[in-house]
Coordinates of N, CA, C and O in Angstrom, one line a residue:
M287 N 0.8 -1.2 0.0 CA 0.0 0.0 0.0 C 0.9 1.2 0.0 O 1.8 1.3 0.8
S288 N 0.6 2.2 -0.9 CA 1.4 3.4 -0.9 C 0.8 4.4 0.1 O -0.4 4.4 0.4
H289 N 1.6 5.2 0.6 CA 1.2 6.2 1.6 C 1.3 7.6 0.9 O 2.4 8.1 0.7
R290 N 0.2 8.2 0.7 CA 0.2 9.5 0.0 C -0.5 10.5 1.0 O -1.2 10.1 1.9
T291 N -0.4 11.8 0.7 CA -1.1 12.8 1.4 C -2.6 12.7 1.1 O -2.9 12.5 -0.1
P292 N -3.4 12.8 2.1 CA -4.9 12.8 1.8 C -5.3 13.9 0.8 O -4.7 15.0 0.8
R293 N -6.2 13.5 0.0 CA -6.8 14.5 -1.0 C -7.8 15.3 -0.2 O -8.6 14.8 0.6
L294 N -7.9 16.6 -0.5 CA -8.8 17.5 0.2 C -9.9 17.9 -0.8 O -9.6 18.2 -2.0
A295 N -11.2 17.8 -0.4 CA -12.3 18.2 -1.2 C -13.3 19.0 -0.4 O -13.3 19.0 0.8
T296 N -14.0 19.9 -1.1 CA -15.1 20.7 -0.5 C -16.4 20.2 -1.1 O -16.6 19.8 -2.2
R297 N -17.4 20.2 -0.2 CA -18.8 19.8 -0.6 C -19.8 20.8 0.0 O -19.6 21.4 1.0
A298 N -21.0 20.9 -0.6 CA -22.0 21.8 -0.2 C -23.2 21.1 0.3 O -23.7 20.1 -0.3
L299 N -23.8 21.6 1.4 CA -25.1 21.2 1.9 C -26.0 22.3 1.5 O -25.9 23.4 2.1
I300 N -26.9 22.0 0.6 CA -27.8 23.0 0.0 C -29.2 22.5 0.3 O -29.6 21.5 -0.2
L301 N -29.9 23.3 1.2 CA -31.3 23.0 1.4 C -32.2 24.0 0.8 O -32.0 25.2 0.8
A302 N -33.3 23.5 0.1 CA -34.3 24.4 -0.5 C -35.6 23.7 -0.3 O -35.8 22.5 -0.6
D303 N -36.5 24.5 0.3 CA -37.8 23.9 0.7 C -37.7 22.6 1.5 O -38.4 21.6 1.3
D304 N -36.7 22.7 2.4 CA -36.5 21.5 3.3 C -36.0 20.3 2.6 O -36.3 19.2 3.1
R305 N -35.4 20.4 1.4 CA -34.9 19.3 0.6 C -33.5 19.5 0.4 O -33.0 20.6 0.1
L306 N -32.7 18.4 0.4 CA -31.2 18.5 0.3 C -30.8 18.1 -1.1 O -31.3 17.1 -1.7
L307 N -30.0 19.0 -1.7 CA -29.4 18.7 -3.1 C -28.3 17.6 -3.0 O -27.4 17.8 -2.3
L308 N -28.5 16.6 -3.8 CA -27.5 15.5 -3.9 C -27.2 15.3 -5.4 O -28.1 15.6 -6.3
V309 N -26.1 14.7 -5.7 CA -25.7 14.4 -7.1 C -25.3 12.9 -7.1 O -24.8 12.3 -6.2
N310 N -25.4 12.3 -8.3 CA -24.9 11.0 -8.6 C -23.6 11.3 -9.4 O -23.6 11.7 -10.5
A311 N -22.5 11.1 -8.7 CA -21.2 11.5 -9.3 C -20.4 10.3 -9.8 O -19.3 10.1 -9.4
Y312 N -21.0 9.6 -10.8 CA -20.3 8.5 -11.4 C -20.5 8.5 -12.9 O -21.6 8.5 -13.3
R313 N -19.4 8.6 -13.6 CA -19.5 8.7 -15.1 C -20.4 7.5 -15.6 O -20.3 6.4 -15.2
G314 N -21.3 7.9 -16.4 CA -22.2 6.9 -17.0 C -23.3 6.4 -16.0 O -24.0 5.5 -16.3
G315 N -23.4 7.0 -14.8 CA -24.4 6.6 -13.9 C -24.2 5.1 -13.4 O -25.2 4.5 -13.2
I316 N -22.9 4.7 -13.3 CA -22.7 3.3 -13.0 C -23.0 2.9 -11.5 O -22.9 1.7 -11.2
S317 N -23.3 3.9 -10.7 CA -23.6 3.6 -9.3 C -24.9 4.3 -8.9 O -25.2 5.3 -9.4
D318 N -25.6 3.7 -7.9 CA -26.8 4.3 -7.4 C -26.5 5.1 -6.1 O -27.4 5.5 -5.4
L319 N -25.2 5.4 -5.8 CA -24.8 6.1 -4.6 C -24.9 7.6 -4.9 O -24.3 8.1 -5.9
W320 N -25.5 8.3 -3.9 CA -25.6 9.8 -4.0 C -24.7 10.5 -3.0 O -24.5 9.9 -1.9
C321 N -24.3 11.7 -3.3 CA -23.5 12.5 -2.4 C -23.8 14.0 -2.6 O -24.4 14.4 -3.6
A322 N -23.3 14.8 -1.7 CA -23.4 16.2 -1.8 C -22.5 16.7 -2.9 O -21.4 16.2 -3.1
P323 N -22.9 17.7 -3.7 CA -22.1 18.2 -4.8 C -20.8 18.9 -4.2 O -20.8 19.4 -3.1
G324 N -19.7 18.8 -5.0 CA -18.5 19.4 -4.7 C -17.3 18.6 -5.3 O -17.6 17.7 -6.1
G325 N -16.1 18.9 -4.9 CA -15.0 18.1 -5.5 C -13.7 18.6 -5.0 O -13.6 19.4 -4.1
G326 N -12.6 18.0 -5.5 CA -11.3 18.2 -5.1 C -10.8 19.7 -5.1 O -11.1 20.4 -6.0
A327 N -10.1 20.0 -4.0 CA -9.5 21.4 -3.9 C -8.4 21.5 -4.9 O -7.6 20.6 -5.2
V328 N -8.3 22.7 -5.5 CA -7.3 23.1 -6.4 C -6.2 24.0 -5.7 O -6.6 24.9 -5.0
V329 N -5.0 23.6 -5.9 CA -3.9 24.4 -5.2 C -4.0 25.8 -5.7 O -4.1 26.1 -6.9
G330 N -3.9 26.8 -4.7 CA -3.9 28.2 -5.0 C -5.3 28.8 -5.1 O -5.5 30.0 -5.3
Q331 N -6.4 28.0 -4.9 CA -7.7 28.5 -5.0 C -8.3 28.3 -3.6 O -8.2 27.3 -2.9
S332 N -9.0 29.3 -3.1 CA -9.6 29.2 -1.7 C -10.6 28.1 -1.7 O -11.2 27.8 -2.7
L333 N -10.9 27.6 -0.5 CA -11.9 26.5 -0.4 C -13.3 27.0 -0.8 O -14.0 26.3 -1.5
H334 N -13.6 28.3 -0.5 CA -14.9 28.8 -0.9 C -15.0 29.0 -2.4 O -16.0 28.6 -3.0
D335 N -13.9 29.5 -3.0 CA -13.9 29.6 -4.5 C -14.0 28.2 -5.2 O -14.6 28.1 -6.2
N336 N -13.2 27.3 -4.6 CA -13.3 25.9 -5.1 C -14.7 25.4 -5.1 O -15.1 24.8 -6.1
L337 N -15.3 25.5 -4.0 CA -16.7 25.0 -3.9 C -17.7 25.7 -4.8 O -18.5 25.0 -5.5
K338 N -17.6 27.0 -4.9 CA -18.5 27.7 -5.9 C -18.3 27.2 -7.3 O -19.2 27.0 -8.0
R339 N -17.0 27.0 -7.7 CA -16.7 26.4 -9.0 C -17.3 25.0 -9.2 O -18.0 24.7 -10.2
E340 N -17.1 24.2 -8.3 CA -17.5 22.8 -8.3 C -19.1 22.7 -8.4 O -19.6 22.0 -9.2
I341 N -19.7 23.6 -7.6 CA -21.2 23.6 -7.6 C -21.7 24.0 -9.0 O -22.6 23.4 -9.5
W342 N -21.1 25.1 -9.5 CA -21.6 25.5 -10.8 C -21.3 24.4 -11.9 O -22.2 24.2 -12.7
E343 N -20.1 23.8 -11.9 CA -19.9 22.8 -12.9 C -20.8 21.6 -12.8 O -21.3 21.1 -13.8
E344 N -21.2 21.2 -11.6 CA -22.0 20.0 -11.4 C -23.5 20.2 -11.4 O -24.2 19.3 -11.7
T345 N -23.9 21.5 -11.2 CA -25.3 21.7 -11.1 C -25.8 22.9 -11.9 O -27.0 23.0 -12.1
G346 N -25.0 23.8 -12.3 CA -25.4 25.1 -12.9 C -25.9 26.1 -11.9 O -26.4 27.2 -12.4
L347 N -25.7 25.9 -10.7 CA -26.2 26.8 -9.6 C -25.0 27.7 -9.2 O -23.9 27.3 -9.1
T348 N -25.4 28.9 -8.8 CA -24.4 29.8 -8.1 C -24.8 29.9 -6.7 O -26.0 30.0 -6.3
V349 N -23.8 29.7 -5.8 CA -24.1 29.7 -4.4 C -23.3 30.7 -3.6 O -22.2 31.1 -4.0
A350 N -23.8 31.0 -2.4 CA -23.1 31.7 -1.4 C -22.6 30.7 -0.4 O -23.5 29.9 0.1
V351 N -21.4 30.7 0.0 CA -20.8 29.7 0.9 C -20.9 30.2 2.3 O -20.4 31.3 2.6
G352 N -21.4 29.4 3.2 CA -21.5 29.7 4.6 C -20.6 28.9 5.4 O -19.5 28.6 5.0
A353 N -21.0 28.6 6.6 CA -20.1 28.0 7.6 C -19.8 26.6 7.4 O -20.7 25.8 6.8
P354 N -18.7 26.1 7.8 CA -18.4 24.6 7.7 C -19.3 23.9 8.7 O -19.6 24.4 9.8
C355 N -19.7 22.7 8.3 CA -20.6 22.0 9.2 C -20.3 20.5 9.4 O -20.8 19.8 10.3
L356 N -19.4 20.0 8.5 CA -19.1 18.5 8.6 C -17.7 18.3 8.0 O -17.3 18.8 7.0
V357 N -16.9 17.4 8.7 CA -15.7 16.9 8.2 C -15.9 15.4 8.1 O -16.3 14.7 9.0
N358 N -15.6 14.9 6.9 CA -15.8 13.4 6.6 C -14.5 12.9 6.0 O -13.9 13.6 5.1
E359 N -14.1 11.7 6.4 CA -13.0 11.1 5.8 C -13.4 9.7 5.2 O -14.2 9.0 5.8
F360 N -12.8 9.4 4.1 CA -13.0 8.0 3.5 C -11.7 7.6 2.9 O -10.9 8.4 2.5
H361 N -11.6 6.2 2.7 CA -10.4 5.7 2.1 C -10.6 4.4 1.4 O -11.6 3.7 1.6
D362 N -9.6 4.1 0.6 CA -9.5 2.8 0.0 C -8.1 2.2 0.3 O -7.2 2.6 -0.4
P363 N -8.0 1.4 1.3 CA -6.7 1.0 1.7 C -5.9 0.2 0.7 O -4.7 0.2 0.6
K364 N -6.6 -0.5 -0.2 CA -6.0 -1.2 -1.3 C -5.2 -0.3 -2.3 O -4.2 -0.7 -2.8
R365 N -5.8 0.9 -2.5 CA -5.2 1.8 -3.4 C -4.3 2.9 -2.7 O -3.7 3.7 -3.3
G366 N -4.4 2.9 -1.4 CA -3.7 3.9 -0.6 C -4.3 5.3 -0.7 O -3.7 6.3 -0.5
F367 N -5.6 5.3 -1.1 CA -6.4 6.5 -1.3 C -7.1 7.0 0.0 O -7.7 6.2 0.7
H368 N -7.0 8.3 0.3 CA -7.6 8.8 1.5 C -8.0 10.2 1.2 O -7.3 11.0 0.7
Q369 N -9.3 10.5 1.4 CA -9.9 11.8 1.1 C -10.5 12.4 2.3 O -11.2 11.7 3.1
V370 N -10.4 13.7 2.5 CA -11.0 14.5 3.6 C -11.9 15.5 2.9 O -11.5 16.3 2.1
D371 N -13.2 15.3 3.2 CA -14.2 16.2 2.6 C -14.6 17.3 3.7 O -15.0 16.9 4.8
L372 N -14.6 18.5 3.3 CA -15.1 19.6 4.2 C -16.4 20.1 3.6 O -16.5 20.6 2.5
Y373 N -17.4 20.0 4.4 CA -18.8 20.4 4.0 C -19.1 21.7 4.5 O -18.8 22.0 5.7
F374 N -19.7 22.6 3.7 CA -20.1 23.9 4.0 C -21.6 24.1 3.8 O -22.1 23.6 2.8
R375 N -22.3 24.8 4.6 CA -23.7 25.2 4.4 C -23.7 26.2 3.3 O -22.9 27.2 3.3
C376 N -24.5 26.0 2.3 CA -24.5 27.0 1.1 C -26.0 27.4 0.8 O -26.9 26.6 1.1
E377 N -26.1 28.5 0.2 CA -27.4 29.0 -0.2 C -27.4 29.3 -1.7 O -26.4 29.9 -2.2
V378 N -28.4 28.9 -2.4 CA -28.5 29.2 -3.9 C -28.8 30.7 -4.1 O -29.7 31.2 -3.5
V379 N -28.0 31.3 -4.9 CA -28.2 32.8 -5.2 C -28.4 33.0 -6.7 O -28.7 34.1 -7.1
G380 N -28.3 31.9 -7.5 CA -28.6 32.1 -8.9 C -28.7 30.7 -9.6 O -28.1 29.7 -9.1
G381 N -29.5 30.7 -10.6 CA -29.7 29.4 -11.4 C -30.8 28.5 -10.9 O -31.4 28.8 -9.9
Q382 N -31.0 27.5 -11.6 CA -32.0 26.5 -11.2 C -31.5 25.1 -11.7 O -30.8 25.0 -12.7
I383 N -32.0 24.0 -11.1 CA -31.7 22.7 -11.5 C -32.4 22.4 -12.8 O -33.6 22.7 -12.9
S384 N -31.7 21.9 -13.8 CA -32.3 21.7 -15.1 C -31.7 20.3 -15.6 O -30.5 20.0 -15.5
E385 N -32.6 19.5 -16.2 CA -32.2 18.2 -16.8 C -31.3 18.5 -18.0 O -30.6 17.6 -18.4
L386 N -31.3 19.7 -18.6 CA -30.4 20.0 -19.7 C -29.0 20.3 -19.3 O -28.1 20.3 -20.2
W387 N -28.7 20.6 -18.0 CA -27.4 20.9 -17.6 C -26.5 19.7 -17.8 O -26.8 18.6 -17.4
R388 N -25.2 20.0 -18.2 CA -24.2 18.9 -18.3 C -23.0 19.4 -17.6 O -22.5 20.4 -17.8
D389 N -22.5 18.5 -16.8 CA -21.2 18.7 -16.1 C -20.1 18.7 -17.1 O -20.0 17.7 -17.9
P390 N -19.3 19.7 -17.2 CA -18.3 19.8 -18.3 C -17.3 18.7 -18.2 O -16.7 18.3 -19.2
E391 N -17.1 18.1 -17.0 CA -16.2 17.0 -16.8 C -16.9 15.6 -17.0 O -16.2 14.6 -17.0
G392 N -18.2 15.6 -17.1 CA -18.9 14.4 -17.4 C -19.0 13.4 -16.2 O -19.3 12.3 -16.4
V393 N -18.8 13.9 -15.0 CA -18.8 13.1 -13.8 C -20.2 13.0 -13.3 O -20.7 11.9 -13.0
V394 N -20.8 14.1 -13.0 CA -22.1 14.1 -12.4 C -23.2 13.8 -13.5 O -23.2 14.5 -14.5
T395 N -24.0 12.8 -13.3 CA -24.9 12.4 -14.3 C -26.4 12.8 -13.9 O -27.2 12.8 -14.7
E396 N -26.6 13.0 -12.6 CA -27.9 13.4 -12.1 C -27.7 14.3 -10.9 O -26.8 14.3 -10.2
R397 N -28.7 15.2 -10.8 CA -28.7 16.1 -9.6 C -30.2 16.3 -9.2 O -31.1 16.4 -10.1
R398 N -30.4 16.2 -7.9 CA -31.8 16.2 -7.5 C -31.9 16.6 -6.0 O -31.0 16.3 -5.2
F399 N -33.0 17.3 -5.6 CA -33.3 17.6 -4.2 C -34.1 16.4 -3.6 O -35.1 15.9 -4.2
F400 N -33.7 16.0 -2.4 CA -34.4 15.0 -1.7 C -34.9 15.5 -0.3 O -34.2 16.2 0.4
S401 N -36.1 15.0 0.1 CA -36.6 15.3 1.4 C -35.9 14.3 2.4 O -35.3 13.3 1.9
R402 N -36.0 14.6 3.6 CA -35.4 13.7 4.6 C -36.0 12.3 4.5 O -35.3 11.3 4.6
E403 N -37.3 12.3 4.3 CA -38.0 11.0 4.1 C -37.5 10.2 2.9 O -37.3 9.0 2.9
E404 N -37.3 10.9 1.8 CA -36.8 10.3 0.5 C -35.4 9.7 0.7 O -35.1 8.7 0.0
L405 N -34.6 10.3 1.6 CA -33.2 9.8 1.8 C -33.3 8.4 2.3 O -32.3 7.6 2.0
R406 N -34.3 8.0 3.0 CA -34.4 6.6 3.5 C -34.5 5.6 2.4 O -34.2 4.4 2.6
G407 N -34.9 6.0 1.2 CA -35.1 5.1 0.1 C -33.9 5.0 -0.9 O -34.0 4.4 -1.9
I408 N -32.8 5.8 -0.6 CA -31.7 5.8 -1.5 C -30.4 5.5 -0.8 O -30.3 5.6 0.5
R409 N -29.3 5.1 -1.5 CA -28.0 5.0 -0.9 C -27.3 6.3 -1.0 O -27.3 6.9 -2.1
F410 N -26.7 6.8 0.1 CA -26.0 8.0 0.1 C -24.8 7.9 1.1 O -24.8 7.0 1.9
K411 N -23.8 8.8 0.9 CA -22.7 8.8 1.8 C -22.3 10.3 2.0 O -22.5 11.1 1.1
P412 N -21.8 10.7 3.2 CA -21.6 9.9 4.3 C -22.9 9.6 5.1 O -23.9 10.3 4.9
D413 N -22.8 8.7 6.0 CA -24.0 8.3 6.8 C -24.5 9.5 7.6 O -25.7 9.6 7.9
S414 N -23.6 10.4 8.0 CA -24.0 11.6 8.8 C -24.6 12.7 8.0 O -25.0 13.8 8.6
L415 N -24.8 12.5 6.7 CA -25.4 13.6 5.9 C -26.7 14.2 6.4 O -26.8 15.4 6.5
P416 N -27.7 13.4 6.8 CA -29.0 14.0 7.3 C -28.7 14.8 8.6 O -29.3 15.9 8.7
D417 N -27.9 14.3 9.5 CA -27.7 15.0 10.7 C -27.0 16.3 10.4 O -27.3 17.4 11.1
A418 N -26.1 16.4 9.5 CA -25.4 17.6 9.2 C -26.3 18.6 8.5 O -26.3 19.8 8.7
A419 N -27.2 18.1 7.6 CA -28.1 19.0 6.8 C -29.2 19.5 7.7 O -29.5 20.7 7.6
W420 N -29.8 18.6 8.5 CA -31.0 19.1 9.2 C -30.8 19.1 10.7 O -31.7 19.3 11.5
G421 N -29.5 19.0 11.2 CA -29.2 19.0 12.6 C -29.3 20.3 13.3 O -29.8 21.3 12.7
S422 N -28.7 20.3 14.4 CA -28.7 21.5 15.3 C -27.8 22.7 14.8 O -27.9 23.7 15.4
G423 N -27.0 22.4 13.8 CA -26.1 23.5 13.3 C -24.7 23.4 13.9 O -23.8 24.1 13.4
E424 N -24.5 22.4 14.8 CA -23.1 22.3 15.3 C -22.3 21.5 14.2 O -22.8 20.8 13.4
S425 N -21.0 21.7 14.2 CA -20.1 21.0 13.3 C -20.0 19.5 13.7 O -19.9 19.2 14.9
L426 N -19.9 18.7 12.7 CA -19.8 17.2 13.0 C -18.5 16.7 12.4 O -18.0 17.2 11.4
Y427 N -18.1 15.5 12.9 CA -17.0 14.8 12.3 C -17.4 13.3 12.1 O -17.9 12.7 13.0
D428 N -17.3 12.9 10.9 CA -17.6 11.5 10.5 C -16.3 10.8 10.2 O -15.6 11.1 9.2
P429 N -15.9 9.9 11.1 CA -14.6 9.3 11.0 C -14.4 8.4 9.7 O -15.3 8.1 9.0
L430 N -13.1 8.1 9.5 CA -12.7 7.3 8.4 C -13.6 6.1 8.1 O -13.9 5.3 9.0
E431 N -14.0 6.0 6.8 CA -14.8 4.8 6.4 C -14.3 4.4 5.0 O -13.6 5.1 4.3
L432 N -14.6 3.2 4.7 CA -14.2 2.6 3.4 C -15.0 3.2 2.3 O -16.2 3.5 2.4
I433 N -14.3 3.4 1.1 CA -15.0 3.9 -0.1 C -16.0 2.8 -0.6 O -15.7 1.6 -0.5
M434 N -17.1 3.2 -1.1 CA -18.0 2.3 -1.6 C -18.6 2.8 -2.9 O -18.7 4.0 -3.1
R435 N -19.0 2.0 -3.8 CA -19.6 2.4 -5.1 C -21.0 1.9 -5.1 O -21.7 1.4 -5.3

Protein backbone atom coordinates (compact mmCIF):
# COMPACT_ATOMS: atom_id res chain seq x y z
CA MET A 1 0.00 0.00 0.00
CA SER A 2 1.36 3.41 -0.90
CA HIS A 3 1.18 6.24 1.60
CA ARG A 4 0.17 9.52 0.05
CA THR A 5 -1.08 12.79 1.40
CA PRO A 6 -4.87 12.78 1.80
CA ARG A 7 -6.81 14.48 -0.99
CA LEU A 8 -8.82 17.51 0.17
CA ALA A 9 -12.30 18.18 -1.22
CA THR A 10 -15.09 20.67 -0.53
CA ARG A 11 -18.79 19.81 -0.60
CA ALA A 12 -22.01 21.80 -0.22
CA LEU A 13 -25.07 21.18 1.89
CA ILE A 14 -27.81 23.04 0.05
CA LEU A 15 -31.34 22.96 1.44
CA ALA A 16 -34.27 24.38 -0.52
CA ASP A 17 -37.85 23.91 0.69
CA ASP A 18 -36.46 21.53 3.34
CA ARG A 19 -34.95 19.31 0.63
CA LEU A 20 -31.24 18.49 0.28
CA LEU A 21 -29.44 18.69 -3.07
CA LEU A 22 -27.50 15.54 -3.94
CA VAL A 23 -25.69 14.38 -7.06
CA ASN A 24 -24.87 11.02 -8.60
CA ALA A 25 -21.17 11.55 -9.33
CA TYR A 26 -20.28 8.48 -11.37
CA ARG A 27 -19.49 8.66 -15.07
CA GLY A 28 -22.25 6.93 -17.00
CA GLY A 29 -24.37 6.59 -13.86
CA ILE A 30 -22.66 3.29 -12.96
CA SER A 31 -23.61 3.58 -9.28
CA ASP A 32 -26.79 4.35 -7.38
CA LEU A 33 -24.80 6.12 -4.63
CA TRP A 34 -25.64 9.80 -4.04
CA CYS A 35 -23.50 12.48 -2.39
CA ALA A 36 -23.42 16.22 -1.80
CA PRO A 37 -22.07 18.22 -4.75
CA GLY A 38 -18.45 19.36 -4.67
CA GLY A 39 -15.00 18.14 -5.50
CA GLY A 40 -11.25 18.21 -5.09
CA ALA A 41 -9.52 21.35 -3.92
CA VAL A 42 -7.28 23.11 -6.44
CA VAL A 43 -3.91 24.38 -5.22
CA GLY A 44 -3.92 28.19 -5.02
CA GLN A 45 -7.74 28.48 -4.96
CA SER A 46 -9.59 29.24 -1.72
CA LEU A 47 -11.89 26.53 -0.38
CA HIS A 48 -14.90 28.83 -0.91
CA ASP A 49 -13.93 29.61 -4.51
CA ASN A 50 -13.25 25.93 -5.13
CA LEU A 51 -16.70 25.01 -3.86
CA LYS A 52 -18.45 27.71 -5.88
CA ARG A 53 -16.73 26.45 -9.04
CA GLU A 54 -17.54 22.80 -8.33
CA ILE A 55 -21.20 23.56 -7.61
CA TRP A 56 -21.55 25.53 -10.82
CA GLU A 57 -19.86 22.78 -12.88
CA GLU A 58 -21.98 19.99 -11.37
CA THR A 59 -25.34 21.74 -11.07
CA GLY A 60 -25.39 25.07 -12.92
CA LEU A 61 -26.16 26.83 -9.64
CA THR A 62 -24.43 29.85 -8.14
CA VAL A 63 -24.08 29.66 -4.35
CA ALA A 64 -23.08 31.74 -1.37
CA VAL A 65 -20.82 29.65 0.86
CA GLY A 66 -21.54 29.70 4.58
CA ALA A 67 -20.11 28.03 7.64
CA PRO A 68 -18.39 24.64 7.68
CA CYS A 69 -20.62 21.97 9.22
CA LEU A 70 -19.06 18.53 8.64
CA VAL A 71 -15.67 16.91 8.18
CA ASN A 72 -15.81 13.43 6.62
CA GLU A 73 -12.97 11.05 5.78
CA PHE A 74 -13.00 8.01 3.55
CA HIS A 75 -10.35 5.75 2.13
CA ASP A 76 -9.52 2.78 -0.04
CA PRO A 77 -6.68 0.96 1.74
CA LYS A 78 -5.96 -1.23 -1.30
CA ARG A 79 -5.15 1.84 -3.43
CA GLY A 80 -3.69 3.93 -0.61
CA PHE A 81 -6.38 6.55 -1.28
CA HIS A 82 -7.57 8.82 1.54
CA GLN A 83 -9.88 11.83 1.09
CA VAL A 84 -11.00 14.47 3.57
CA ASP A 85 -14.25 16.24 2.64
CA LEU A 86 -15.05 19.62 4.19
CA TYR A 87 -18.80 20.36 4.00
CA PHE A 88 -20.12 23.92 4.04
CA ARG A 89 -23.68 25.17 4.36
CA CYS A 90 -24.53 26.96 1.13
CA GLU A 91 -27.41 29.01 -0.23
CA VAL A 92 -28.47 29.19 -3.87
CA VAL A 93 -28.18 32.76 -5.16
CA GLY A 94 -28.63 32.06 -8.89
CA GLY A 95 -29.67 29.44 -11.40
CA GLN A 96 -31.96 26.45 -11.16
CA ILE A 97 -31.68 22.69 -11.53
CA SER A 98 -32.25 21.65 -15.13
CA GLU A 99 -32.20 18.24 -16.81
CA LEU A 100 -30.44 19.96 -19.71
CA TRP A 101 -27.39 20.92 -17.60
CA ARG A 102 -24.24 18.93 -18.35
CA ASP A 103 -21.23 18.67 -16.06
CA PRO A 104 -18.28 19.81 -18.25
CA GLU A 105 -16.17 16.96 -16.83
CA GLY A 106 -18.93 14.39 -17.40
CA VAL A 107 -18.78 13.06 -13.83
CA VAL A 108 -22.15 14.12 -12.42
CA THR A 109 -24.94 12.37 -14.28
CA GLU A 110 -27.91 13.39 -12.10
CA ARG A 111 -28.74 16.12 -9.63
CA ARG A 112 -31.83 16.21 -7.46
CA PHE A 113 -33.32 17.59 -4.24
CA PHE A 114 -34.39 14.96 -1.66
CA SER A 115 -36.60 15.29 1.40
CA ARG A 116 -35.38 13.70 4.61
CA GLU A 117 -38.00 10.99 4.11
CA GLU A 118 -36.81 10.29 0.53
CA LEU A 119 -33.24 9.79 1.78
CA ARG A 120 -34.43 6.63 3.52
CA GLY A 121 -35.05 5.08 0.09
CA ILE A 122 -31.65 5.78 -1.52
CA ARG A 123 -27.99 4.98 -0.94
CA PHE A 124 -25.95 8.03 0.09
CA LYS A 125 -22.68 8.84 1.81
CA PRO A 126 -21.57 9.85 4.33
CA ASP A 127 -23.96 8.33 6.84
CA SER A 128 -23.99 11.58 8.84
CA LEU A 129 -25.40 13.60 5.90
CA PRO A 130 -28.95 13.98 7.30
CA ASP A 131 -27.68 15.02 10.73
CA ALA A 132 -25.36 17.60 9.16
CA ALA A 133 -28.07 18.97 6.83
CA TRP A 134 -31.02 19.06 9.24
CA GLY A 135 -29.23 18.96 12.58
CA SER A 136 -28.69 21.50 15.31
CA GLY A 137 -26.13 23.49 13.35
CA GLU A 138 -23.11 22.25 15.26
CA SER A 139 -20.11 21.00 13.30
CA LEU A 140 -19.83 17.22 12.97
CA TYR A 141 -17.00 14.78 12.32
CA ASP A 142 -17.64 11.51 10.48
CA PRO A 143 -14.56 9.30 10.96
CA LEU A 144 -12.65 7.28 8.40
CA GLU A 145 -14.80 4.84 6.38
CA LEU A 146 -14.19 2.61 3.39
CA ILE A 147 -15.01 3.89 -0.09
CA MET A 148 -18.05 2.25 -1.64
CA ARG A 149 -19.58 2.38 -5.09
